[in-house]
Coordinates of C-alpha atoms in Angstrom, one line a residue:
Chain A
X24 CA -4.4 -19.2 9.8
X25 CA -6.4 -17.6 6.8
X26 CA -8.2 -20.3 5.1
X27 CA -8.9 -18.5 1.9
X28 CA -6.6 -17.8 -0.7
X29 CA -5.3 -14.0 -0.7
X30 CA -6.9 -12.4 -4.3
X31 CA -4.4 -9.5 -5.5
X32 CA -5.7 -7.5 -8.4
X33 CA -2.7 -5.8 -10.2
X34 CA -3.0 -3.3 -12.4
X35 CA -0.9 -2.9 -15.9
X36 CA -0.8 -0.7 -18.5
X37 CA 1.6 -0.6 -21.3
X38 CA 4.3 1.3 -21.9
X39 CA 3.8 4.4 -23.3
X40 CA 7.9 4.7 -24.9
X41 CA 7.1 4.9 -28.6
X42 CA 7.6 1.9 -30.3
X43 CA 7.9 -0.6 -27.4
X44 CA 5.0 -2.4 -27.1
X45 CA 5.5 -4.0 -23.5
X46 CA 4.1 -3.8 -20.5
X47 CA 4.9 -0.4 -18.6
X48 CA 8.2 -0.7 -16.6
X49 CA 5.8 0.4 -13.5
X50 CA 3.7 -2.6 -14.4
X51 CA 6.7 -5.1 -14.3
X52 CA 7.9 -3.6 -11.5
X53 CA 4.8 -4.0 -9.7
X54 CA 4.2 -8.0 -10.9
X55 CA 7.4 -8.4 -9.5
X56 CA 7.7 -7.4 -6.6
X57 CA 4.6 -8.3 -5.7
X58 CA 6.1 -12.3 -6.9
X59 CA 9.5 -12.2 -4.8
X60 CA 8.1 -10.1 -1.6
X61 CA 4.6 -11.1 -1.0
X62 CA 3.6 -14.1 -2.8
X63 CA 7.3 -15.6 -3.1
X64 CA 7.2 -19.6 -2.8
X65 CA 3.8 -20.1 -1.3
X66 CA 2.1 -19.9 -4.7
X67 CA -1.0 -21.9 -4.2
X68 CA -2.2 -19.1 -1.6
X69 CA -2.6 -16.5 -4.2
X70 CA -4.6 -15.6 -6.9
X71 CA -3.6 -12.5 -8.7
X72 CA -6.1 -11.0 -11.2
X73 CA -4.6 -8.5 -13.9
X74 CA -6.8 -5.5 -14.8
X75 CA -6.0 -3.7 -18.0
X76 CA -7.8 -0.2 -18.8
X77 CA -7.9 0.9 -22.1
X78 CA -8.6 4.8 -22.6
X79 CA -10.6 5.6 -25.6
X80 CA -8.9 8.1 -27.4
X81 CA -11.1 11.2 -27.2
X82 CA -9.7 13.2 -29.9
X83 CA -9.1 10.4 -32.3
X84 CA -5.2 10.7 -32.4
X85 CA -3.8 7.2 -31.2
X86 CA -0.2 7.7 -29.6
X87 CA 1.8 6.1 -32.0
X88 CA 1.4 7.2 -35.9
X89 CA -2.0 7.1 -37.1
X90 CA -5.0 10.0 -37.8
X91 CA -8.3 8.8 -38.4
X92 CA -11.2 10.2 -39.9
X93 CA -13.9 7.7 -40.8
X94 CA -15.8 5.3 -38.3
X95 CA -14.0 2.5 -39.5
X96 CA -10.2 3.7 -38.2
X97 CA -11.8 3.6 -35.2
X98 CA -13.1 -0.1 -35.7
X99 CA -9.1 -0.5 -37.0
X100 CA -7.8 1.0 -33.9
X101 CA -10.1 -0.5 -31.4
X102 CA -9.5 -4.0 -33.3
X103 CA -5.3 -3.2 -33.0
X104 CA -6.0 -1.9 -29.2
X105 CA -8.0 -5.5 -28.4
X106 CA -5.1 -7.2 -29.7
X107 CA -2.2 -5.2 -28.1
X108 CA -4.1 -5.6 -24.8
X109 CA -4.3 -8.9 -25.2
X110 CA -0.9 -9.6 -26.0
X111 CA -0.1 -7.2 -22.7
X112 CA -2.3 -9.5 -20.3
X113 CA -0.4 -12.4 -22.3
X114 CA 3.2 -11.7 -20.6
X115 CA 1.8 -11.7 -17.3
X116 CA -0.4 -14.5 -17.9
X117 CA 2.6 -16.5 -19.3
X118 CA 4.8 -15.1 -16.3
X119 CA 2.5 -16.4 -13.6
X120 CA 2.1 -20.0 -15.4
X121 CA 5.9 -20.2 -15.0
X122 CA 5.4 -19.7 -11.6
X123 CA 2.6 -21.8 -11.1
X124 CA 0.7 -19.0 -9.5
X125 CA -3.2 -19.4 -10.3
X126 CA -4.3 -16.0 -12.3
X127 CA -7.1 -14.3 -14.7
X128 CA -6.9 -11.3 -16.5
X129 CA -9.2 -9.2 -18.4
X130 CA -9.6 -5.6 -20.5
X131 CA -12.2 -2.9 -19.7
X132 CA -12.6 0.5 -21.4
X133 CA -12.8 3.9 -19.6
X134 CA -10.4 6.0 -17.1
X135 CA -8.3 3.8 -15.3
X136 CA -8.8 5.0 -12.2
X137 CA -12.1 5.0 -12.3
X138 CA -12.6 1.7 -13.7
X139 CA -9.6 -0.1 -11.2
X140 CA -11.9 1.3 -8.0
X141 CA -15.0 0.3 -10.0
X142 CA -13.7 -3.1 -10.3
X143 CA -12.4 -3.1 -7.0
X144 CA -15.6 -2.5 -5.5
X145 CA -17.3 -5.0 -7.7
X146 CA -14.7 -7.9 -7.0
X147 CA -13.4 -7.4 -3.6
X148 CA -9.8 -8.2 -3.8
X149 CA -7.8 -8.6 -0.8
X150 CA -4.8 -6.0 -2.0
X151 CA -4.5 -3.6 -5.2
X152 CA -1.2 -3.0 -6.2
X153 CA -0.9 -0.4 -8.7
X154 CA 3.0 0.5 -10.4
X155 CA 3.8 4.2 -10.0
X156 CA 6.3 6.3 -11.9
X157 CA 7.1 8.2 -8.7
X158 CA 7.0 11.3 -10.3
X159 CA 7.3 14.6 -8.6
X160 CA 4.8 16.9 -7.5
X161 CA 5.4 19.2 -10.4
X162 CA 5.1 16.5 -12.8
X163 CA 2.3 15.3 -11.0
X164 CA 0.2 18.4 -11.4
X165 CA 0.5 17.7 -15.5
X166 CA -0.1 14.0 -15.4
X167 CA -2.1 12.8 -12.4
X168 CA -1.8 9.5 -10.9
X169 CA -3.5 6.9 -11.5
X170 CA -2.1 5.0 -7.9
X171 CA -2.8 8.4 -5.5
X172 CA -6.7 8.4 -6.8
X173 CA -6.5 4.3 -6.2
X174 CA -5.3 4.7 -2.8
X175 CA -7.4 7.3 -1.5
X176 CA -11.1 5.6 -3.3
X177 CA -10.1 2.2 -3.6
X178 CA -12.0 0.3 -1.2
X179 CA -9.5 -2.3 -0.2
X180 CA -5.5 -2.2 1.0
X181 CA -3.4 -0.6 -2.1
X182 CA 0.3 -0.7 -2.8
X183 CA 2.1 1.0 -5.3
X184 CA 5.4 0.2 -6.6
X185 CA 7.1 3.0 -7.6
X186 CA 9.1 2.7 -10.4
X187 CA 13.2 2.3 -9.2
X188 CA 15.1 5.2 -9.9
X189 CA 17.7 3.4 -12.4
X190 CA 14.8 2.3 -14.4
X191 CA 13.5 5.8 -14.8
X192 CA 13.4 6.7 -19.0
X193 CA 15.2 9.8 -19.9
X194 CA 11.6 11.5 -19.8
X195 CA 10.4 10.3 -16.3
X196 CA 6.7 11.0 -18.1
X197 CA 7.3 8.2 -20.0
X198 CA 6.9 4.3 -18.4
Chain B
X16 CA 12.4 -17.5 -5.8
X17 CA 13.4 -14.7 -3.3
X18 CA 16.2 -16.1 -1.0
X19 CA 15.9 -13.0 2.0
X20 CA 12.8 -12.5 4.2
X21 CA 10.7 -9.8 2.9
X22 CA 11.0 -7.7 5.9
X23 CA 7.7 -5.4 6.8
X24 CA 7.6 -2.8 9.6
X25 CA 4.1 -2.6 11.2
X26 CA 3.6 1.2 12.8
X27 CA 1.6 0.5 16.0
X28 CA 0.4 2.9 18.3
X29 CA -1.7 2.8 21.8
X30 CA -5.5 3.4 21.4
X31 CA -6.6 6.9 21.7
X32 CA -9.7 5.9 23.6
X33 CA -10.0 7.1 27.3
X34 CA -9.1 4.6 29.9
X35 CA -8.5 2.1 27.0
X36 CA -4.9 0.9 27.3
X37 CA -4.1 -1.3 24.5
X38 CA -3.2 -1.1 21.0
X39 CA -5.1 1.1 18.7
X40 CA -8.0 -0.6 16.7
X41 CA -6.6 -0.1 13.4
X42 CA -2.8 -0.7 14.6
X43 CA -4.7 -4.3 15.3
X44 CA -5.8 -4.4 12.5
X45 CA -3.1 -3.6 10.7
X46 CA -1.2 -6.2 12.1
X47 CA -4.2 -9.2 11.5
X48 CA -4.6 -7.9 7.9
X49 CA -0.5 -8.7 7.5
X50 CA -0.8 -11.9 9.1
X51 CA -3.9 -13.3 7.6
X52 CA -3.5 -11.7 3.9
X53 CA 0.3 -11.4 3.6
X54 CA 2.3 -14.0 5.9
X55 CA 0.1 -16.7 5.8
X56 CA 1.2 -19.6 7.3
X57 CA 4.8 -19.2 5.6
X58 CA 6.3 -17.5 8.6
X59 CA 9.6 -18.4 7.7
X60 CA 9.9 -15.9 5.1
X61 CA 8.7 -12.8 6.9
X62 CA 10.2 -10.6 9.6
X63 CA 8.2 -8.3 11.5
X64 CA 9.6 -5.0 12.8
X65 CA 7.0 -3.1 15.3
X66 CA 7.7 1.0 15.8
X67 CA 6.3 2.6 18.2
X68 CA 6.4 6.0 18.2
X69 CA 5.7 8.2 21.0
X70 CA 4.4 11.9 21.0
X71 CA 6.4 13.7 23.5
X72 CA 3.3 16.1 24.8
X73 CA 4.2 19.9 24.0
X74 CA 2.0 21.7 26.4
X75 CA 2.8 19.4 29.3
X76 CA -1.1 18.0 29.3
X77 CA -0.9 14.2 29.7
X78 CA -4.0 12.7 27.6
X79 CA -5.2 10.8 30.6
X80 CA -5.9 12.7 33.5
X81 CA -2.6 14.3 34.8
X82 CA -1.5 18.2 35.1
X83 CA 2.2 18.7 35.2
X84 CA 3.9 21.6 36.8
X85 CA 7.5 20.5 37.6
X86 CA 10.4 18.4 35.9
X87 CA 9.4 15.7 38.2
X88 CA 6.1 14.8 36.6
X89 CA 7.4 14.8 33.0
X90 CA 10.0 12.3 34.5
X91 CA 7.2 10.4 35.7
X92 CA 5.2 10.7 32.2
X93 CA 8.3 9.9 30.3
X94 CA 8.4 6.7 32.4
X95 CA 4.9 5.7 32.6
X96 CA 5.0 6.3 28.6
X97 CA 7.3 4.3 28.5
X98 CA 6.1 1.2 30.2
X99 CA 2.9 2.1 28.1
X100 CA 5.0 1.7 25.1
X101 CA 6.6 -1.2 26.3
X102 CA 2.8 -2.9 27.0
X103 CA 2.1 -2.5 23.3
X104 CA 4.9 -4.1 22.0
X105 CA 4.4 -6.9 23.9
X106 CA 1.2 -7.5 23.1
X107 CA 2.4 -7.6 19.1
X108 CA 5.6 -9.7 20.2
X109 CA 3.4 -12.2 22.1
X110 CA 1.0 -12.5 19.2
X111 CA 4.2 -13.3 16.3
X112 CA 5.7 -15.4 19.3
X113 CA 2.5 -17.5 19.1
X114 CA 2.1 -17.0 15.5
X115 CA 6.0 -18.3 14.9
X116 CA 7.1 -15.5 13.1
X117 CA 10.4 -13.8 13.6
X118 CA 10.4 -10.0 14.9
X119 CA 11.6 -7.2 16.9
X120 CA 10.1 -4.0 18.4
X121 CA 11.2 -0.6 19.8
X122 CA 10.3 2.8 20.5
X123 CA 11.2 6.1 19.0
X124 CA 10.0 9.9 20.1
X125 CA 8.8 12.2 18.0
X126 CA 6.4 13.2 14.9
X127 CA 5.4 9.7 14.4
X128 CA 5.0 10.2 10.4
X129 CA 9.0 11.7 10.2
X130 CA 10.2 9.5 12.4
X131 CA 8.6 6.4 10.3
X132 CA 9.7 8.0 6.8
X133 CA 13.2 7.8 8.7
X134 CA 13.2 4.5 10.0
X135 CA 12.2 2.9 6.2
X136 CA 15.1 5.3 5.4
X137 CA 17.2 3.1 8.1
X138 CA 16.4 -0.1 7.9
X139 CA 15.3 -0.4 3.9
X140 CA 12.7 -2.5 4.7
X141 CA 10.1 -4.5 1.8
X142 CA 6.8 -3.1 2.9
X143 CA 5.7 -0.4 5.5
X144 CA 2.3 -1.2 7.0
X145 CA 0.2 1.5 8.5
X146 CA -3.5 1.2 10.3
X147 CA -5.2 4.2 9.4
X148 CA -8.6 5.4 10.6
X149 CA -10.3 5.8 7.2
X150 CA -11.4 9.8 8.0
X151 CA -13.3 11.8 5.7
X152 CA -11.5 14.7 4.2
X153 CA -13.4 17.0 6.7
X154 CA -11.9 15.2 9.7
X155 CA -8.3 15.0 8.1
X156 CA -8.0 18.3 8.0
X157 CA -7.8 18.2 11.3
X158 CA -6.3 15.5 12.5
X159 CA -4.0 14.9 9.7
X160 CA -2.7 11.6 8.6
X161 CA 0.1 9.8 9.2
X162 CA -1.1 7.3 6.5
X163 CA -0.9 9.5 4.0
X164 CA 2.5 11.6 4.5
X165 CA 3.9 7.9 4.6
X166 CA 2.4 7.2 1.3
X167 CA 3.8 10.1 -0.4
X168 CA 7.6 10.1 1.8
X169 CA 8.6 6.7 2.9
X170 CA 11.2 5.0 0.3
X171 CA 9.5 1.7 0.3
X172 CA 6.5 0.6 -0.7
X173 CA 3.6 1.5 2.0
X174 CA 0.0 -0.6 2.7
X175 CA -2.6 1.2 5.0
X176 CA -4.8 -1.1 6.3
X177 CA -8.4 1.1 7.0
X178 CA -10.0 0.3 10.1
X179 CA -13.4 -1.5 9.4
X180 CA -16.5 0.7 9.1
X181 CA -18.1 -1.5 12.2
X182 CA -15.2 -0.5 14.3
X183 CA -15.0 2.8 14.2
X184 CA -15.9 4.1 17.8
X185 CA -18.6 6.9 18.1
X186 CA -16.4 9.5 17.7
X187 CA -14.3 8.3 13.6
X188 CA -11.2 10.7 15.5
X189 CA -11.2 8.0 18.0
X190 CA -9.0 4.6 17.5

């Protein structure tokens, strides 16, 4: 049998439900599932490899409560961003040491998608598995999605995990 | 860790190449991805389910070489399908049987992309894995893809495995 060890990149974002700084239920949902149903107890055959993508903010709002006008909100925000990412990759890191599943993680900048096919190209994973809010195709039209672009460019297998329907927020936008 | 088998059907289907009676390429591949990537050597905690789906052939034209004019030949397609579809499996149930993993097989007519989505819909499995021939959007058009309706219908997560750019036959409609 396979002789190498299976290298999953999963992608996570955070959530985007004002004030609740946690990984995106679409991300949890992913990391698990992709725990109990692929990887389950033969742990020493994986490797997963978190990606997080931050998006500059192009009009210099940040979601949550802040305006900035000088160069140095920016520095503020990108220096709050750094450490919110990190403390994102954290959970999963922390989740994965539990299991005793072997793991990296790391930030990049840009549009997700972009990046997640960039890096998939660059590292050559064996799966991507991406979280999807299963939105409809009306909602889709207004949002994107980030898994459709991944599974039609990425050049490896993809997954995504949509979201389960009694963990959708009262805005099914929001993750 | 999970206490059920992560159950996964694999859609297989018969290779579209002329006088070529086996398993498609990327139904074969499909499967090998699964086994290599996925299963590993912890068979015990998979279950494989093979569908096979057969096209029942609207304008009474046979792919191979046959012309049917009476009830008596499609009697004799349906059968000869049949044992076709009965081949396929075997091969697959042959290769788990070897492999040690757990599964089952059977045929169902119709639109092979409905009739999956309806299955998952069935049988609630983990994972759906689908070979798919990796077709430009040019070719798609035409041919459509069953990969990709799956993707957006099936109520379970979906993989589609793309057939290897060295082994795609001359003609990329072929598999």
């Amino acid at each position: 049998m396979a002789e190498e060890v299976t290298r999953v990149i999963v992608a996570v974002n955070e959530s985007s439900i004002k004030g609740y700084p946690h990984p995106s239920i679409s991300s949890k949902g992913a990391f698990d599932w992709t725990i109990n149903k692929i990887v389950r107890d033969n742990v020493s055959a994986f490797n997963l490899l978190f990606l997080h993508v931050q998006v500059p903010d192009e009009d210099g709002f940040d979601d949550m409560d802040s305006i900035f006008a000088s160069p140095d909100d920016f520095k503020n925000m990108n220096q709050r961003d750094r450490i919110r990412g990190v403390h994102l990759l954290e959970y999963f890191i922390n989740r994965c040491h539990e299991i005793g599943v072997v793991c990296q993680a790391w930030i990049m900048h840009g549009d997700p998608k972009e990046v997640i096919c960039h890096e998939v190209k660059r590292l050559r994973p064996d799966l991507l598995v991406v979280g999807s809010r299963g939105l409809g195709p009306f909602q889709k039209v207004f949002v994107g999605t980030v898994s459709e672009f991944c599974w039609k460019h990425a050049e490896c297998p993809v997954i995504s995990i949509k979201r389960k329907p009694d963990e959708t927020p009262q805005d099914p936008v929001d993750d």
